[in-house]
Coordinates of C-alpha atoms and ligand atoms in Angstrom, one line a residue:
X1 CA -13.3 -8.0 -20.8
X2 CA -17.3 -8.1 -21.1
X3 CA -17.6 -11.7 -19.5
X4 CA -15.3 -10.0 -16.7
X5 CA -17.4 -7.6 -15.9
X6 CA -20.8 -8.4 -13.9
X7 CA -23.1 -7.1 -11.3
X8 CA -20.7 -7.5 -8.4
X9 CA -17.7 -6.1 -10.0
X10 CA -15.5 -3.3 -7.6
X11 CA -13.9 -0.3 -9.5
X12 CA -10.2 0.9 -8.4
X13 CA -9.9 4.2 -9.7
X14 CA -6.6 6.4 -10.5
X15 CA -7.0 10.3 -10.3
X16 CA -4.7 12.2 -11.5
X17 CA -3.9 14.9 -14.8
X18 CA -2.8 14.0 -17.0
X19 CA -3.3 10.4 -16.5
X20 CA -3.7 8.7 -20.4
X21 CA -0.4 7.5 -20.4
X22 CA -0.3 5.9 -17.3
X23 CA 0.7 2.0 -17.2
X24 CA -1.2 1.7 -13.7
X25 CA -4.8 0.9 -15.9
X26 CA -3.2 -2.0 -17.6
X27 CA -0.9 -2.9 -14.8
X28 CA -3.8 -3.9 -12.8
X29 CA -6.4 -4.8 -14.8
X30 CA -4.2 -7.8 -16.0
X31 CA -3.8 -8.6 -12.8
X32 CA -7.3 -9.1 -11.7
X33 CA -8.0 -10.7 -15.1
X34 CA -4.9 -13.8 -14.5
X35 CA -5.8 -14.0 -10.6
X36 CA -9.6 -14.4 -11.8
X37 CA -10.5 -11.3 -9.1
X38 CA -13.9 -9.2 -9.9
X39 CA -12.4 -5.8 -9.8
X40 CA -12.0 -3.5 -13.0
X41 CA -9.3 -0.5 -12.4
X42 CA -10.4 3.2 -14.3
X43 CA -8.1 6.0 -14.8
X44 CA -9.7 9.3 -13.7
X45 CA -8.9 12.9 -15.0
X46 CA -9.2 15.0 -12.1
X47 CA -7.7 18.0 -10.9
X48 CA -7.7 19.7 -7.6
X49 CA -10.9 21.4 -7.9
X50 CA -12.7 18.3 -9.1
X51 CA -10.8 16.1 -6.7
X52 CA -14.0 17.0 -3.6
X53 CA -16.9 16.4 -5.7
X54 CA -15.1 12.5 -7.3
X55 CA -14.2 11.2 -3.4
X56 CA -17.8 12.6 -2.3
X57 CA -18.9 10.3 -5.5
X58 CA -16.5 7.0 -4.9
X59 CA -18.0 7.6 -1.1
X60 CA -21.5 7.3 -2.6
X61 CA -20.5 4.8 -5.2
X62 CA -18.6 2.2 -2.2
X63 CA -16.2 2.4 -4.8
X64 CA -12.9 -0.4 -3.2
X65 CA -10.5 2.6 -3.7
X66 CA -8.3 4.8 -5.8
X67 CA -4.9 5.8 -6.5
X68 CA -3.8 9.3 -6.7
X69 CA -1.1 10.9 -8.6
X70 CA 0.3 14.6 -9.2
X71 CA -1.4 16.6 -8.7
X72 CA -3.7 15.2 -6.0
X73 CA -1.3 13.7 -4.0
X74 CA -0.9 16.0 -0.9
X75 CA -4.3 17.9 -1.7
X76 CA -6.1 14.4 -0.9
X77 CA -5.4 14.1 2.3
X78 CA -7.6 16.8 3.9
X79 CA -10.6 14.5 2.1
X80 CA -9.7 11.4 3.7
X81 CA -10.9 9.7 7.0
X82 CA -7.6 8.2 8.3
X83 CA -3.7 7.6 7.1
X84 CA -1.2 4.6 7.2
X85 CA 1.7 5.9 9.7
X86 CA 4.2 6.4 6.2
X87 CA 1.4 8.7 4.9
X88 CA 1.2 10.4 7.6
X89 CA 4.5 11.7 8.3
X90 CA 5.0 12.3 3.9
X91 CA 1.9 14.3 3.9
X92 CA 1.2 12.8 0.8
X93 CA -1.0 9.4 -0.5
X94 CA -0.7 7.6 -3.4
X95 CA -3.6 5.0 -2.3
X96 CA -6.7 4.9 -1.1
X97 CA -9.1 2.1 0.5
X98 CA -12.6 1.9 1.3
X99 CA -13.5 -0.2 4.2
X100 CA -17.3 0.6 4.8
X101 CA -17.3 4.0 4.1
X102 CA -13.9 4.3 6.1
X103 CA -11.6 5.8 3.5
X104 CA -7.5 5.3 4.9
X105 CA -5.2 6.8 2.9
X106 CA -1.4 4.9 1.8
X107 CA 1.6 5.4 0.3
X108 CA 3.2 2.9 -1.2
X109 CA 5.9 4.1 -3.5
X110 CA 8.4 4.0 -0.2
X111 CA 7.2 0.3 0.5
X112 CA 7.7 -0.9 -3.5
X113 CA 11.3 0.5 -3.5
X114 CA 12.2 -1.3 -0.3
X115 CA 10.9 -4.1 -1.2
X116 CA 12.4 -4.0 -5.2
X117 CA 15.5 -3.4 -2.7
X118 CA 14.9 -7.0 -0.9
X119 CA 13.8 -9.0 -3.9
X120 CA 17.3 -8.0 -5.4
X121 CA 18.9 -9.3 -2.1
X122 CA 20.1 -6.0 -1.0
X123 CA 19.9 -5.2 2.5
X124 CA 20.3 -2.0 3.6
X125 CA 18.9 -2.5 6.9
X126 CA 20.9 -0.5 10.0
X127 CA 23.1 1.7 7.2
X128 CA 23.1 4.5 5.4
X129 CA 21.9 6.1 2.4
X130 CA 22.6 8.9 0.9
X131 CA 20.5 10.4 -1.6
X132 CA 19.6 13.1 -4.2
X133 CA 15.8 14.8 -4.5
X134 CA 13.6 15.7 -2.2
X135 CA 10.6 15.7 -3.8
X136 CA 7.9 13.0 -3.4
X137 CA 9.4 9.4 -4.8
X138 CA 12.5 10.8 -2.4
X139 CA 10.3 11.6 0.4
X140 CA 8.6 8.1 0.4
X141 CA 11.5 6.4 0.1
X142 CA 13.4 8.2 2.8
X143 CA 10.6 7.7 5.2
X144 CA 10.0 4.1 4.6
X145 CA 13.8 3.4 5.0
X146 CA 13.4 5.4 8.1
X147 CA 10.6 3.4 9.2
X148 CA 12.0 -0.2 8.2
X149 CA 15.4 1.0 10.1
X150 CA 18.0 2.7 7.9
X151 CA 20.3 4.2 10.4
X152 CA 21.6 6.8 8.8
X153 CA 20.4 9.0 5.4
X154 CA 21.9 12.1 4.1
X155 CA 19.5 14.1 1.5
X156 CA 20.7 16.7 -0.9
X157 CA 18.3 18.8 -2.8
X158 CA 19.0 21.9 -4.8
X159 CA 17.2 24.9 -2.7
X160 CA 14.2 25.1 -4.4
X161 CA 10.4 24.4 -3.4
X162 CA 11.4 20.8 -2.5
X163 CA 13.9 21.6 -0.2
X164 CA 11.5 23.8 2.5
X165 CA 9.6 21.0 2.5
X166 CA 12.6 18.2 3.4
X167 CA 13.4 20.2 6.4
X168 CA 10.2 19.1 7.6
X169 CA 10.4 15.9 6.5
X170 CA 13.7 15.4 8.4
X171 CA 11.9 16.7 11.4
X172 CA 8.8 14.2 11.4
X173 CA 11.3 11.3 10.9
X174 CA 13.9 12.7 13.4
X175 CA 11.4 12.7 15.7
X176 CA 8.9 9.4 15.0
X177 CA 11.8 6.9 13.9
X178 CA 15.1 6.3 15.1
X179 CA 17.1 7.1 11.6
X180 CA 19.7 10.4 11.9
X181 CA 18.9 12.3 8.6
X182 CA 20.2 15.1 7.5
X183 CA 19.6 17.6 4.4
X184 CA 22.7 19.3 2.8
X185 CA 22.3 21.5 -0.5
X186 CA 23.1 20.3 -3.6
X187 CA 25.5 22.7 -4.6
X188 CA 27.7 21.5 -2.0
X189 CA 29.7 18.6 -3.9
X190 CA 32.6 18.1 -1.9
X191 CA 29.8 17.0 1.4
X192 CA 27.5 14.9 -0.8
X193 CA 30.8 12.6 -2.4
X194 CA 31.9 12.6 1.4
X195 CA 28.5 11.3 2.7
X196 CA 28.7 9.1 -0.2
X197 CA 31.9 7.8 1.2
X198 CA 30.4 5.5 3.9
X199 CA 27.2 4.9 2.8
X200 CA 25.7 1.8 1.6
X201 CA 23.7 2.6 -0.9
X202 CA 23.7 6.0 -3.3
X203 CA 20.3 6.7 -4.7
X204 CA 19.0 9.0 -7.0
X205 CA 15.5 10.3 -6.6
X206 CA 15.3 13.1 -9.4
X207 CA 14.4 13.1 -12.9
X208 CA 18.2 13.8 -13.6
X209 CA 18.7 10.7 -16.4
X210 CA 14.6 10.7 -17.7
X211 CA 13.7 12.8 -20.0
X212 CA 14.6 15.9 -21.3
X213 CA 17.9 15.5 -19.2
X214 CA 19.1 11.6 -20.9
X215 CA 23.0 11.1 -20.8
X216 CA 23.1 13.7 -17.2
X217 CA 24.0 12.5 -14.0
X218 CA 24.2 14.4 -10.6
X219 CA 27.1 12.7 -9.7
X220 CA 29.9 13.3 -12.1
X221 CA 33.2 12.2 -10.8
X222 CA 33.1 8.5 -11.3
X223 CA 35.9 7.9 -8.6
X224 CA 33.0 8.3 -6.2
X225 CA 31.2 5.5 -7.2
X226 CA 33.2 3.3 -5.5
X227 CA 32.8 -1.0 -6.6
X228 CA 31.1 -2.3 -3.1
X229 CA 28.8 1.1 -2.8
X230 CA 25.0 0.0 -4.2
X231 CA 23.9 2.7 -6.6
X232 CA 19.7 2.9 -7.8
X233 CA 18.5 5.4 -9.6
X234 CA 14.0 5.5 -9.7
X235 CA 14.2 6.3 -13.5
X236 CA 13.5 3.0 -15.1
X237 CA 13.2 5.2 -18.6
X238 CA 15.7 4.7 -20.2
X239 CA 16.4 1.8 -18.4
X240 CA 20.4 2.5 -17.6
X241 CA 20.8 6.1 -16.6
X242 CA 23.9 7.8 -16.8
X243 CA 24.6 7.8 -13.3
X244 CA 24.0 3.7 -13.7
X245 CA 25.9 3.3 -16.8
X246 CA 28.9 5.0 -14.4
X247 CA 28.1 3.1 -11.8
X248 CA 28.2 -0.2 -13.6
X249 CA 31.5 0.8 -15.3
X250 CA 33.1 1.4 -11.5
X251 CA 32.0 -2.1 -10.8
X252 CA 28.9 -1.2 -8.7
X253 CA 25.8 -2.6 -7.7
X254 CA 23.0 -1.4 -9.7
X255 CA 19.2 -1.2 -9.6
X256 CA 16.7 1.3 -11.7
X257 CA 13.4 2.5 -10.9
X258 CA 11.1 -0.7 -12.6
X259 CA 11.3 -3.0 -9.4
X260 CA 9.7 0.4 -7.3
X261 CA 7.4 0.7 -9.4
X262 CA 6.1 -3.1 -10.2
X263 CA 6.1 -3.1 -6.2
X264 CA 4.6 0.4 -5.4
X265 CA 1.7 -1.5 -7.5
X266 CA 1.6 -4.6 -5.9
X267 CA 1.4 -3.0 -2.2
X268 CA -1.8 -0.7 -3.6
X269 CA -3.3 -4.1 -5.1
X270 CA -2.9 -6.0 -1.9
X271 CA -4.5 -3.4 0.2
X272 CA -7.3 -3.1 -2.1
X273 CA -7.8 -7.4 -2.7
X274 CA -5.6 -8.9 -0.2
X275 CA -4.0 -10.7 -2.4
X276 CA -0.5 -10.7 -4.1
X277 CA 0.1 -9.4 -7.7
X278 CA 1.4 -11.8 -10.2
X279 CA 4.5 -9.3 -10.2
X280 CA 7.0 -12.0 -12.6
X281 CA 3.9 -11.9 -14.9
X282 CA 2.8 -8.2 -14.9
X283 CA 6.9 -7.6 -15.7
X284 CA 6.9 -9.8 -18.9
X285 CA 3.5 -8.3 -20.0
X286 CA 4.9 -4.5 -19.6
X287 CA 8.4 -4.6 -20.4
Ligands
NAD1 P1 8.8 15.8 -7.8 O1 8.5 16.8 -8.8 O2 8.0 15.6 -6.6 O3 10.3 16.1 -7.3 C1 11.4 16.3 -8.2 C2 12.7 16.3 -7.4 O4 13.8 16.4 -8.4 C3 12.9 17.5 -6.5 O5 13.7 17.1 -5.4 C4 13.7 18.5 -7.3 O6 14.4 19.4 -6.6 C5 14.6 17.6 -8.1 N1 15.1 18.0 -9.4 C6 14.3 18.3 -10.5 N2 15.1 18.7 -11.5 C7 16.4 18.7 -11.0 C8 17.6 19.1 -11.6 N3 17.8 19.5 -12.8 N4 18.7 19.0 -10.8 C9 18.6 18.6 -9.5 N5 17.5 18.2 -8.9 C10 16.4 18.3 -9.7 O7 9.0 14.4 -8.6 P2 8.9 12.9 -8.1 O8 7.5 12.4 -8.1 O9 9.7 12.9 -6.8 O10 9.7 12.2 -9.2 C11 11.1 12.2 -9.3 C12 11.6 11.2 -10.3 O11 11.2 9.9 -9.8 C13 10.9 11.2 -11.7 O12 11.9 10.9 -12.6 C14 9.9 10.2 -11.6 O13 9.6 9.6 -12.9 C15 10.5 9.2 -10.8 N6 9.6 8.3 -10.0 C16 9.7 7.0 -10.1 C17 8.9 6.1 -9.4 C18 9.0 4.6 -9.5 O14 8.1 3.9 -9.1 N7 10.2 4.1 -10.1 C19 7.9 6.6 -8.6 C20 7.7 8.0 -8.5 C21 8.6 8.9 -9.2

């Protein structure tokens, strides 16, 4: 690391609490360090109240940029100079650049499971999706399928917090893309394995299958999971869920959460060097 860092090197900070655990530091700074790029990536404990003061600072600083995780995410915006069309209508950024003092604020989890989507050679392109959570990995995901041309996608949240907040997601996409999306309650069973029924893909976007909740699955009849319907679930820990495990046993199509998350990394690296990550390579290093 010391012969890495010079007079010329950019910081990339992540802001976020808590924030040890988080694989972004090392995702990133291995990166830089195999493509030979003068950069040097910092994770950041900040909260809301601190979150002013440390953009005022990375202004001052020229700092490249940042990510942001909970619970900055939506608070970040009002702080920011201008958004990517995706953060715009999810009211919510997960990366920032600084171009000259211009900060533009990204998300990119939406991008990285599209594209984990694409590298896996499944098109999903002009069908429909139907999936679980409405929270915000659902909310980027739904909107960048919206934006890359999903024709159809059917959400089901329970009626919490999360689901005041889909019926204006639904809204901004109904009315800045051409996608039909609908949001139906959770409760409602019989609906979501009948949207299932003609969709493409089934995904879950809720930490049903991570930790504490292991071995649970928001779909439980297996019947539903029918062999030519693509099921991914954005828990990559463990790496089969339940709902995957069943979905594997039907004969389905299966993806986890690792490919969204190697790729929501690689879009925030690009933005910040312009150049691709050494994705194959960050994998084998992590995993
Ligand atoms: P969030 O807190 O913003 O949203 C949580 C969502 O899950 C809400 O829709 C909530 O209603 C729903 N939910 C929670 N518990 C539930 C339960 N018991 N039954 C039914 N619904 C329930 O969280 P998030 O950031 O959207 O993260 C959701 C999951 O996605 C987490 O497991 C997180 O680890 C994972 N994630 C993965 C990636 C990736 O890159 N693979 C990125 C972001 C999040």
């Amino acid at each position: 690391m010391a012969e890495r860092i010079s007079g010329k090197t950019k910081l990339i900070g992540l802001l976020g609490t808590p924030i040890s655990h988080s694989l972004s530091p090392k995702m990133h700074n291995e990166a830089f360090a195999k493509l030979g790029l003068d950069y040097v990536y910092l994770a950041f404990d900040v909260d809301n109240e601190q979150l002013p003061g440390v953009i005022q600072g990375f202004r001052s600083l020229n700092v490249r940029g940042c990510n942001v995780t909970m619970p900055n995410k939506t608070v970040v915006l009002q702080y920011l100079d201008k958004l990517s069309p995706a953060a715009e209508l999810a009211g919510a950024v997960n990366t920032v650049v600084n171009d000259n003092g211009v900060l533009t604020g990204h998300i990119t989890d939406g991008v990285g499971y599209m594209r984990a989507l694409k590298e896996d050679g499944i098109d999903i392109i002009g069908k429909k999706m139907t999936i679980t959570g409405a929270g915000g990995a659902a909310t980027a995901i739904c909107i960048q399928a919206a934006l890359d041309g999903v024709k159809e996608i059917s959400i089901f949240n329970r009626k919490d917090a999360f689901y005041e907040r889909a019926e204006q997601t639904v809204k901004n996409i109904m009315e800045k893309t051409d996608c039909n999306v609908k949001l139906f309650d959770l409760e409602d069973t019989n609906t979501l394995y009948k949207e299932i029924e003609d969709s493409a893909i089934f995904t879950n976007a809720t930490g049903v299958g991570m930790k504490p909740l292991v071995g649970q699955s928001l779909i439980t009849d297996p019947a539903v999971l029918r062999s030519d319907l693509i099921v991914s679930d954005v828990v990559y820990i463990p790496e089969k869920t339940r709902l995957l495990e069943m979905a594997e046993e039907q004969g389905c199509r299966t993806i986890n959460g690792l490919g969204m998350m190697l790729w929501q990394g690689a879009e925030a690296f690009k933005i910040w060097t312009g150049e691709d990550m050494p994705v194959d390579y960050i994998k084998e290093l992590l995993f």
